[in-house]
Structure formats: C-alpha cells, structure tokens
mmCIF file of C-alpha atoms in Angstrom:
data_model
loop_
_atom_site.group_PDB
_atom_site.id
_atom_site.type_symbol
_atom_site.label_atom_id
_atom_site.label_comp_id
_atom_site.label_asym_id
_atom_site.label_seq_id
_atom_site.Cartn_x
_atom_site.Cartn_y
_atom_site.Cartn_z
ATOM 1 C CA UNK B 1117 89.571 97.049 90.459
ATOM 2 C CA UNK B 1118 92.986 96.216 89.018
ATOM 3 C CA UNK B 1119 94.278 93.091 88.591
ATOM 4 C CA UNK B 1120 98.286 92.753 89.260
ATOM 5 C CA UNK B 1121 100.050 89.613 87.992
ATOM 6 C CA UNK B 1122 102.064 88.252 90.899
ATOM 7 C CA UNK B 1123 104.854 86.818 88.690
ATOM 8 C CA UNK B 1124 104.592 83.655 91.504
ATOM 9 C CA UNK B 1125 100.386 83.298 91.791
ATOM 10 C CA UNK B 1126 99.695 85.074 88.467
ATOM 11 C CA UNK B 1127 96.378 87.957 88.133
ATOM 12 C CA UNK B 1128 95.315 89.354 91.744
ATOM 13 C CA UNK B 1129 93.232 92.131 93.178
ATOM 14 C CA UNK B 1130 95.038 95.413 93.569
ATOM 15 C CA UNK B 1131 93.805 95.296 97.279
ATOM 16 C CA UNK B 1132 96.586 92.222 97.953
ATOM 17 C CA UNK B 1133 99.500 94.004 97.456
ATOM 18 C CA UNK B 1134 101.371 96.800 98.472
ATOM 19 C CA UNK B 1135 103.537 99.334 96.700
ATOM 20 C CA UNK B 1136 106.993 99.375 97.662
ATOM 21 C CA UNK B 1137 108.369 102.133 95.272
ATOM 22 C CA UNK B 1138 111.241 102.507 92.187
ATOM 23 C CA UNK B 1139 112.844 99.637 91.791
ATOM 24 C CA UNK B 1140 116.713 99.020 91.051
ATOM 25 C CA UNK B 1141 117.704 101.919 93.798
ATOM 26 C CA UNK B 1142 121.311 100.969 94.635
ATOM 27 C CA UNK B 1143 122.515 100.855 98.342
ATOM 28 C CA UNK B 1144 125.560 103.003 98.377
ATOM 29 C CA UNK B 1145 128.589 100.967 97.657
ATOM 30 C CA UNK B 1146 130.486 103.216 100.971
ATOM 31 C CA UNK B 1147 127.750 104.569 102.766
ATOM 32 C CA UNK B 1148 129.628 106.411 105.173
ATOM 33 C CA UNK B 1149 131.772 108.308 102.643
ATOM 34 C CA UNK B 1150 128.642 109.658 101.373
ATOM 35 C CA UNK B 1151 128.175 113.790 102.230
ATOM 36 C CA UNK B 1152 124.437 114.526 103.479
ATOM 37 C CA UNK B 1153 123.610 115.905 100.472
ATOM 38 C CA UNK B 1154 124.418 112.439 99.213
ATOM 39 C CA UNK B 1155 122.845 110.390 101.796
ATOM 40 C CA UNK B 1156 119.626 112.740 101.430
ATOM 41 C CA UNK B 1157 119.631 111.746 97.901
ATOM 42 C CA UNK B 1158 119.835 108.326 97.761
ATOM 43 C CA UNK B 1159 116.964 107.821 100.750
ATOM 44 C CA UNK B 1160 114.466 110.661 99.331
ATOM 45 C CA UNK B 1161 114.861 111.526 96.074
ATOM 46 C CA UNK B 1162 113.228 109.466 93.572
ATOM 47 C CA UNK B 1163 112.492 109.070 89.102
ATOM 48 C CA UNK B 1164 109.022 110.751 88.911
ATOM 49 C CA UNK B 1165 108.530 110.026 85.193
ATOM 50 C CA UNK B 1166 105.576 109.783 83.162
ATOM 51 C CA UNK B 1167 105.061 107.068 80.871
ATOM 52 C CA UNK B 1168 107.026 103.602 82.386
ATOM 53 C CA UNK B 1169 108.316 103.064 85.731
ATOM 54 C CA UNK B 1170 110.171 100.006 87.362
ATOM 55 C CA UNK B 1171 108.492 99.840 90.694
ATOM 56 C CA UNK B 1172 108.062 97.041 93.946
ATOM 57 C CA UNK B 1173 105.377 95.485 94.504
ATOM 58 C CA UNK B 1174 104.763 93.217 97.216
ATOM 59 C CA UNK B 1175 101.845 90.647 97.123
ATOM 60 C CA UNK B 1176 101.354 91.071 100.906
ATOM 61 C CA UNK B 1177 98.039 89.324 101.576
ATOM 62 C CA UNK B 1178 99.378 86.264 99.061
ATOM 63 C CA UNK B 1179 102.237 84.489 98.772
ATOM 64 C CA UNK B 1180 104.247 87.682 100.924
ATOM 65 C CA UNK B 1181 107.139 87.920 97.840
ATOM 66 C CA UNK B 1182 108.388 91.156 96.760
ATOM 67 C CA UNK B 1183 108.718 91.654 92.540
ATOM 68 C CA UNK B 1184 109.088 94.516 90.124
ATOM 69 C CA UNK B 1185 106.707 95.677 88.113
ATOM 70 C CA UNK B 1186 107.036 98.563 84.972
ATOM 71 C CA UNK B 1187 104.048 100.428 84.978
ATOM 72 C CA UNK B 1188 103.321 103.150 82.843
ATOM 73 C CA UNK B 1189 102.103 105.901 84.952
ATOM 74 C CA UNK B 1190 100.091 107.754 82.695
ATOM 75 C CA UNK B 1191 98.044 104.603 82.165
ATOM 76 C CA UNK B 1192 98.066 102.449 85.102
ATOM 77 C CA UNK B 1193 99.023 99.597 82.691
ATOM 78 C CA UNK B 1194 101.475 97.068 83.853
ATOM 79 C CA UNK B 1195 103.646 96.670 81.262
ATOM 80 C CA UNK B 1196 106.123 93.830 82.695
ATOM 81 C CA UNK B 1197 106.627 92.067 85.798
ATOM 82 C CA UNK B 1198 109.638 90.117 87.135
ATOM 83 C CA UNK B 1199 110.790 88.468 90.207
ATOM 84 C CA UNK B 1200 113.501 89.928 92.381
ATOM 85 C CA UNK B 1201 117.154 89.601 90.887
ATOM 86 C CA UNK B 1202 116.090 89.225 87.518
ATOM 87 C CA UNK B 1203 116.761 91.999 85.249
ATOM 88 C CA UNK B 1204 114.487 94.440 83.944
ATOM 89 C CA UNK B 1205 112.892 93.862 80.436
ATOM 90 C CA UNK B 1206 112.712 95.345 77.463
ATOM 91 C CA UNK B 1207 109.133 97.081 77.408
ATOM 92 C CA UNK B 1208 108.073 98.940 74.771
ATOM 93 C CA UNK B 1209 106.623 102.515 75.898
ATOM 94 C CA UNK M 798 89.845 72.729 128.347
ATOM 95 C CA UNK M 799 90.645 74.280 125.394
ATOM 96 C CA UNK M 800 87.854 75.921 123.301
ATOM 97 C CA UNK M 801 87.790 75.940 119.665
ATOM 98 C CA UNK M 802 88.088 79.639 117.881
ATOM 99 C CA UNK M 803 84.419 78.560 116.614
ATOM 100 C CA UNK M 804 83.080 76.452 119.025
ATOM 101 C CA UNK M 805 80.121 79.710 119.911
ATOM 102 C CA UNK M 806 79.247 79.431 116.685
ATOM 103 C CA UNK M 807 78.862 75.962 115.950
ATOM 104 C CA UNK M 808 74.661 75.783 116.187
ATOM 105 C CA UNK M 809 74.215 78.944 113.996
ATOM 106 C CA UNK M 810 76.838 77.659 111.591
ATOM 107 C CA UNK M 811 75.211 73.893 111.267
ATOM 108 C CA UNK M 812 71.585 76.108 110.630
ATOM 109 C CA UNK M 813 73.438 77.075 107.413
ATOM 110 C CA UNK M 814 72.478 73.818 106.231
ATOM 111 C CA UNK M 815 71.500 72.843 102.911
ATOM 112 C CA UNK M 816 73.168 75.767 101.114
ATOM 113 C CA UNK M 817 75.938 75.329 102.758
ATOM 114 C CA UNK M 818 77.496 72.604 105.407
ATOM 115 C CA UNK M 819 80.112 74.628 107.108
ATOM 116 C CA UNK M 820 81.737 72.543 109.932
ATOM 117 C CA UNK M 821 84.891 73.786 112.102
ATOM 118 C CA UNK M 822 87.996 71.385 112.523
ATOM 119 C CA UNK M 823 90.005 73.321 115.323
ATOM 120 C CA UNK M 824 92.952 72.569 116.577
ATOM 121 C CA UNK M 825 94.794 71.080 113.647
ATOM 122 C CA UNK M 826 98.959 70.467 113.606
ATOM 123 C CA UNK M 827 100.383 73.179 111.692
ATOM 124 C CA UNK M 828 103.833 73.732 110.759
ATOM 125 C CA UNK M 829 105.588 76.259 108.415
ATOM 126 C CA UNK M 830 108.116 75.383 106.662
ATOM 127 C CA UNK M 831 110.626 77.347 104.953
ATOM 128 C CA UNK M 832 113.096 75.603 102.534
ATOM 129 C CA UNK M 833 114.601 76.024 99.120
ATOM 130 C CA UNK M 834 117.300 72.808 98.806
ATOM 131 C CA UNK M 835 115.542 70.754 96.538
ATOM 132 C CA UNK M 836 116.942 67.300 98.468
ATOM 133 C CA UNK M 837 115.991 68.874 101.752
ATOM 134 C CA UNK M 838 112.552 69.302 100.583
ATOM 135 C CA UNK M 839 111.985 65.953 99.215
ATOM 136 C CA UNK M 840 113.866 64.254 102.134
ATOM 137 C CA UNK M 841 111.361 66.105 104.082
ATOM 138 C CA UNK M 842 108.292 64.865 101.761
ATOM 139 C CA UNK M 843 109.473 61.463 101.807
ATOM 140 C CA UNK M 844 109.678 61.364 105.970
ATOM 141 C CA UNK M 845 105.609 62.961 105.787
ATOM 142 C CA UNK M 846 104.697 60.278 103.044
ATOM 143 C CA UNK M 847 103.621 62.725 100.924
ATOM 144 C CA UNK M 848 105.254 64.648 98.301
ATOM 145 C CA UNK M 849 106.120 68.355 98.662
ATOM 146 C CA UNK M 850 104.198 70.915 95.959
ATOM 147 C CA UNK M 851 106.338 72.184 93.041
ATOM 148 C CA UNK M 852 104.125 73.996 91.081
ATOM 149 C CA UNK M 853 102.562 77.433 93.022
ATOM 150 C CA UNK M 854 98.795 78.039 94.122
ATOM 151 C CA UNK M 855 98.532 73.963 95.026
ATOM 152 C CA UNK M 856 98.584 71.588 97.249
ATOM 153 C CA UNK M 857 99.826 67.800 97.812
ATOM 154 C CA UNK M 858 98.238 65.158 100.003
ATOM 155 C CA UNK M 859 99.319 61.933 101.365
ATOM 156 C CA UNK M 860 99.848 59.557 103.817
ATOM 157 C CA UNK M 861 102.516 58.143 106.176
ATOM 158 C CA UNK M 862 103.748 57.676 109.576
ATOM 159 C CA UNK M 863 101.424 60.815 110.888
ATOM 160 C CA UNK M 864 98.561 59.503 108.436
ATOM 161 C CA UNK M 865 97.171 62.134 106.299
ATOM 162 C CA UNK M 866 99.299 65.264 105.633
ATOM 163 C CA UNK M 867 98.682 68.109 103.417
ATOM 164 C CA UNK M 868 101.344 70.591 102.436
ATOM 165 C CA UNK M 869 99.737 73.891 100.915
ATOM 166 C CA UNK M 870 102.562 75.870 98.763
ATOM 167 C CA UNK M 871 102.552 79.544 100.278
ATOM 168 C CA UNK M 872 105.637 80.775 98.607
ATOM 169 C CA UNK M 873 108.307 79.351 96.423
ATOM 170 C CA UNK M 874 110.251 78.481 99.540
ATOM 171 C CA UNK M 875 107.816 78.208 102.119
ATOM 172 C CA UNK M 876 105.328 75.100 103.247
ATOM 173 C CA UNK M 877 102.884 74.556 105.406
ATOM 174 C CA UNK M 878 102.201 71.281 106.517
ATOM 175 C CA UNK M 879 98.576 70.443 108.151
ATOM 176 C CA UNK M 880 98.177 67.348 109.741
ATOM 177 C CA UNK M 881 96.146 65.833 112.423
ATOM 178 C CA UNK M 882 95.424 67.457 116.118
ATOM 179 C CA UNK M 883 98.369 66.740 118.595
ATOM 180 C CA UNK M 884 101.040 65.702 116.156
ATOM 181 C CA UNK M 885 103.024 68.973 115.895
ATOM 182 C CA UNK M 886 106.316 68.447 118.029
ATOM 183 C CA UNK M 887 106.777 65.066 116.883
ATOM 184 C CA UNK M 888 106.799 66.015 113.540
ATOM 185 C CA UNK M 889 108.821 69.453 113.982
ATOM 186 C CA UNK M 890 111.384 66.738 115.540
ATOM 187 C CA UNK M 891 111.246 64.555 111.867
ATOM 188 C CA UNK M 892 110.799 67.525 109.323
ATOM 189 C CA UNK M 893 114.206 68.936 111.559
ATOM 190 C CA UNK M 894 115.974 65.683 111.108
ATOM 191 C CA UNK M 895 115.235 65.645 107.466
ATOM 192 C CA UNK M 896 116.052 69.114 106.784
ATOM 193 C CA UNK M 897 119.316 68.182 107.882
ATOM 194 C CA UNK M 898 122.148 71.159 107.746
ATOM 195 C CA UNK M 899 120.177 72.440 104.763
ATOM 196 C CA UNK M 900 119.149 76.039 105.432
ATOM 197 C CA UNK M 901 115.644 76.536 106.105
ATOM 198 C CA UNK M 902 113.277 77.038 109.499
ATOM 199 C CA UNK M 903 110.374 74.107 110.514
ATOM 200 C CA UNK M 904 107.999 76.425 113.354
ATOM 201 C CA UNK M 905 104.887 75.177 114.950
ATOM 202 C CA UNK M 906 102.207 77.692 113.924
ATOM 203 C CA UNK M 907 98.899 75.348 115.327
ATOM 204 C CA UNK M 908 97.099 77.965 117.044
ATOM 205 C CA UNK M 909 97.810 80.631 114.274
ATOM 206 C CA UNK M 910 94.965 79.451 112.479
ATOM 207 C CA UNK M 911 91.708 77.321 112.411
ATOM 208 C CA UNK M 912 90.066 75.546 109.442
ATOM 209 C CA UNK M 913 86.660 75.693 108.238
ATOM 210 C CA UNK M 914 85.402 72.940 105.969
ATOM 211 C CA UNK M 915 82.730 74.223 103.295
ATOM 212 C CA UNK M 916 80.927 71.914 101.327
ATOM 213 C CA UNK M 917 77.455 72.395 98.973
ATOM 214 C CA UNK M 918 76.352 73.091 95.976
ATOM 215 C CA UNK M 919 76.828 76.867 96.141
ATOM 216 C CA UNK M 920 79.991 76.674 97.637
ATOM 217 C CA UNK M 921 81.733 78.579 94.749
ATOM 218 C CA UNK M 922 78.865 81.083 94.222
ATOM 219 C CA UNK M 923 79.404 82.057 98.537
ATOM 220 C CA UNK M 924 82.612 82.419 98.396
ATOM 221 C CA UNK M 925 82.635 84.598 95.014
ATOM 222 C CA UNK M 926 80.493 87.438 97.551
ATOM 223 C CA UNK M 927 84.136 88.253 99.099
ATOM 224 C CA UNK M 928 86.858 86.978 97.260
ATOM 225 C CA UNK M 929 88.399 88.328 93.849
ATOM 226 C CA UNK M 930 89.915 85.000 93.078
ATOM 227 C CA UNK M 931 88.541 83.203 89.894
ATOM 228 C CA UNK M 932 87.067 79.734 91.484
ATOM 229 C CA UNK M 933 85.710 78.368 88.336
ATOM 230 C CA UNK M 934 86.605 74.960 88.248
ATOM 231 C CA UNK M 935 88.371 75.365 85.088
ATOM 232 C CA UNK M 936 90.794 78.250 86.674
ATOM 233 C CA UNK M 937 90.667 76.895 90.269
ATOM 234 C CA UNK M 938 90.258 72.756 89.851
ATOM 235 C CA UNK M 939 90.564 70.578 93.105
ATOM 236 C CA UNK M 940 94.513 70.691 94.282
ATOM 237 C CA UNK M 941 94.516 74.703 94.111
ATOM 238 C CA UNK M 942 95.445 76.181 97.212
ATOM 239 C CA UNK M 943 95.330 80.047 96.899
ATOM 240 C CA UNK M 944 96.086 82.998 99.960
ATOM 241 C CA UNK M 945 93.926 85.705 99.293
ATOM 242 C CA UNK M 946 91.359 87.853 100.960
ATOM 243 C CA UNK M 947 88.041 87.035 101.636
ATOM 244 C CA UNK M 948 86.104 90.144 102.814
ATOM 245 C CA UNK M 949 89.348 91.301 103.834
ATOM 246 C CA UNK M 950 90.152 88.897 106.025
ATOM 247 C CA UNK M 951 93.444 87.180 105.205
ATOM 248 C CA UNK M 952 92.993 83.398 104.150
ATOM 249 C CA UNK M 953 94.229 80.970 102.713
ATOM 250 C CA UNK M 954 91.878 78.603 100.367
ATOM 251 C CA UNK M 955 91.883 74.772 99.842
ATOM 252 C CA UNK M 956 89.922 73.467 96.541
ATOM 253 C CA UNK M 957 89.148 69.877 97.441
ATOM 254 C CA UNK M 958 86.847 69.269 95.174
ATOM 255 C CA UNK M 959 84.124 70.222 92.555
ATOM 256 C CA UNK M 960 81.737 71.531 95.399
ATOM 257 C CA UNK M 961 83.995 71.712 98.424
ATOM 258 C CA UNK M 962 86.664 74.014 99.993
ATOM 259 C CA UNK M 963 88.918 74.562 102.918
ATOM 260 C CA UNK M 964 89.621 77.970 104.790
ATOM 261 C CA UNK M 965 92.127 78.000 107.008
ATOM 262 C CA UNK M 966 91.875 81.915 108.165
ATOM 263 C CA UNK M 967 93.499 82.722 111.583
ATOM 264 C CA UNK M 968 91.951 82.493 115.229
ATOM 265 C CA UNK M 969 90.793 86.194 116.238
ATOM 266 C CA UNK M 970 89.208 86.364 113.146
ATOM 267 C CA UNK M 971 87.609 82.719 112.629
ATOM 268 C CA UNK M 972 84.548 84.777 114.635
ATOM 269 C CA UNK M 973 84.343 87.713 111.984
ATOM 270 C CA UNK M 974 84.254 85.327 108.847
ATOM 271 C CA UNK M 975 81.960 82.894 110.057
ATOM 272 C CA UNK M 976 79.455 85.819 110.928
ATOM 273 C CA UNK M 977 80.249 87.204 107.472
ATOM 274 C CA UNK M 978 79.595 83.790 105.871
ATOM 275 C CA UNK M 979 76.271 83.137 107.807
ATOM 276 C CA UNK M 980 75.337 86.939 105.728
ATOM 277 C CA UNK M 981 76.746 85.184 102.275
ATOM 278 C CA UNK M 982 74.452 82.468 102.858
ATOM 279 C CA UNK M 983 71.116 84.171 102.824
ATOM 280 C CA UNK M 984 70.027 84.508 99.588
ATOM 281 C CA UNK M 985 71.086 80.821 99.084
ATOM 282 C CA UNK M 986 69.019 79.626 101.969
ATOM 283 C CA UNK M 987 66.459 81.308 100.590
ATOM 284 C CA UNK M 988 66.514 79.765 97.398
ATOM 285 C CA UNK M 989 67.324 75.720 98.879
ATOM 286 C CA UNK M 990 64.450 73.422 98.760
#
C-alpha cells in the first residue's frame, strides 16, 4: 500500500487518510454577485491534469489535520507535501 | 455499578498469558485539550506537574497535584491528558483556570475511550499483524505516542517501553480489538514455553 507523509506524523498508510480534492480553490471574493454559470463553476468544475496536482489530504484516522499534497497523477508519486497556509512548492515535474 | 468496556473479557484476555499480558485499566480521567498559546500551554503543564509535548507522535509524563499525568500529543494544537480514575472535573476546573482567556477548549472525554496495557516479549511482533506503523524500537522508542489503525479500528498507541505498549482505542470497540488480539496471539502462544 502507499505510504503518505503527513507533513505533522511523517510516512502513513494510504488507508489513514482521506482525499479532499485540488487544493488552492478560492472562495469567491462576492459570492452573491456570482451568475450560476459562475457559482456552478467554482463548486464543480475542477484541474484534471496529468502529470502534478496540488490536492487535500486529510490524515483522518491520525492526527485529524488537513495538508496539501502535489501528486503526479500519472504516477501516484507524491511529489511535495505542505501544511495548510503555506505556499505551494516548487516541484519539479 | 459501572462495568468496564472489557470487564467480559477479562479471563480470556489474562489466558493470553505468557505471549502476551494484556490487562484492561477502565475508567481512566481523560481530557482533550485544544490549545495553541504557547504560555497557556505551559501554564497548563506546570498546574499538571508535567510538561506539555512539543515535538509530534510523543508523549510527556509526570507528576503533581493529581499524581501521575500523561499528555499524548494528537495534533499540533490538541492534548490529551490521562490521569487517574475520578479526577476529571477537578482537573477540567485547573487546566480552565490555567488556560486563562487564551483561546482553546479543555472537554472531559473519560468514557470515549478505555486503555489496554500490553506487555511481553512479542509485544511488537502482535501488534505488527494490524498496524502499518513502523514499531521498531529504533523508529518507535519508548515516549512515541502514535494514532493509527490497528485492524481498522481507530487507536491511539503508547510506547512505554522496549517490550510494552498502551492502547487507548474507544469503548464500543474495546470488545472487537480484544477479540482480534486474542487471534494475533495464537501463533505466539503456540510458540511460548
């Protein structure tokens, strides 16, 4: 099985965690000026990419603490991960 | 009167014995604690006698005015602080007064869980049939204090010491694990003198 590193309890079963999907999705600064289109958009619509992907995880059978992950989806390979706030890094794809 | 989560199972958990002494101590004061204020968590350390974990997947011990505490790091801003039976309110009142105005929560969470002491030689190897964590002592020394799954049952796991551990897992499914750890056991009955 995979091992995730929980940036707070470091490598863990895949089976402790659960996927919370892309990262870095911005609540609408004025979500009531938004048209349903709009609105539609931001709740559904989401990157699909192959190759690396900014994604939340949370470790929800550990220490219950959401983080980002990149993971290149062609791979499986966790490429980065980072506790909420902090920024994305540089990975190298 | 109150009956322990694994009080049925006390006799077929004692026959265990010598691959592995399992023994039940129910009932324990649990509180969680959530607090980030680095002078609110020391104030509240200093009040227990025992100083709060910094450092994630341990756990500190000590001794004060409620004797021996633990306090098991579950998160970077979260506690929990085990003590003996019966001592919860009074110190939910003292971890309160030394968290102050500082934001954070103290909640009595006793009967969430119950704690199973494991000791014996193949402690590690038993435990290693359900759970993905590395317990070598090199990765997982005494003082590591990990939440994880064993057999799928939410836990979280004390390292005391070179051949002894604590669960603390919670209540409705203290039955399931111990049944599950009497089926862990078998080969190393098998194999005890």
């Amino acid at each position: 099985m995979q091992l995730i590193p929980c940036p707070w309890c470091g490598p863990r079963e895949e089976a402790e965690f659960h996927y919370g999907g892309q990262a870095h999705v911005a609540y609408p600064e004025d979500p009531s000026a938004l048209t349903d289109e709009e609105w539609a958009q931001y709740v559904f619509f989401r990157e699909n990419p192959s190759g690396p992907f900014a994604e939340r995880w949370s470790h929800s059978a550990g220490c219950r603490r959401w983080f980002n992950a990149v993971r290149d989806t062609r791979s499986h390979d966790l490429l980065a991960v980072y506790r909420a706030g902090e920024p994305m890094p540089e990975v190298l794809s | 009167m109150t009956v322990s989560p694994l009080a049925a199972w006390r006799g077929r958990l004692a026959a265990l014995a010598p691959a592995l002494a399992v023994a039940e101590r129910p009932f324990r004061s649990q509180l969680t604690v959530r607090a980030s204020e680095p002078s609110a968590i020391a104030a509240m350390g200093s009040a227990l006698g025992v100083v709060f974990p910094s450092v994630p997947c341990t756990f500190t011990a000590g001794s004060g005015q409620f004797g021996d505490v633990e306090v098991l790091w579950l998160g970077p801003d979260e506690f929990l602080v085990v003590a003996a039976p019966d001592l919860q309110v009074s110190i939910e009142e003292v971890l309160r007064g030394a968290l102050g105005s500082s934001r954070g929560s103290v909640v009595d969470t006793s009967a969430q869980r119950t704690t199973v002491i494991l000791e014996g030689p193949h402690v590690r190897d038993v435990l290693a049939h359900g759970c993905s964590v590395d317990l070598h002592p090199s990765a997982a020394p005494a003082g590591t204090c990990v939440q994880t799954l064993l057999a799928r049952t939410g836990i979280i796991l004390q390292v005391t010491g070179p051949d002894r551990c604590t669960v603390l897992v919670r209540s409705s499914f203290a039955e399931y694990l111990a049944a599950w750890l009497s089926d862990a056991c078998v080969e190393y009955q098998a194999a005890a003198p």
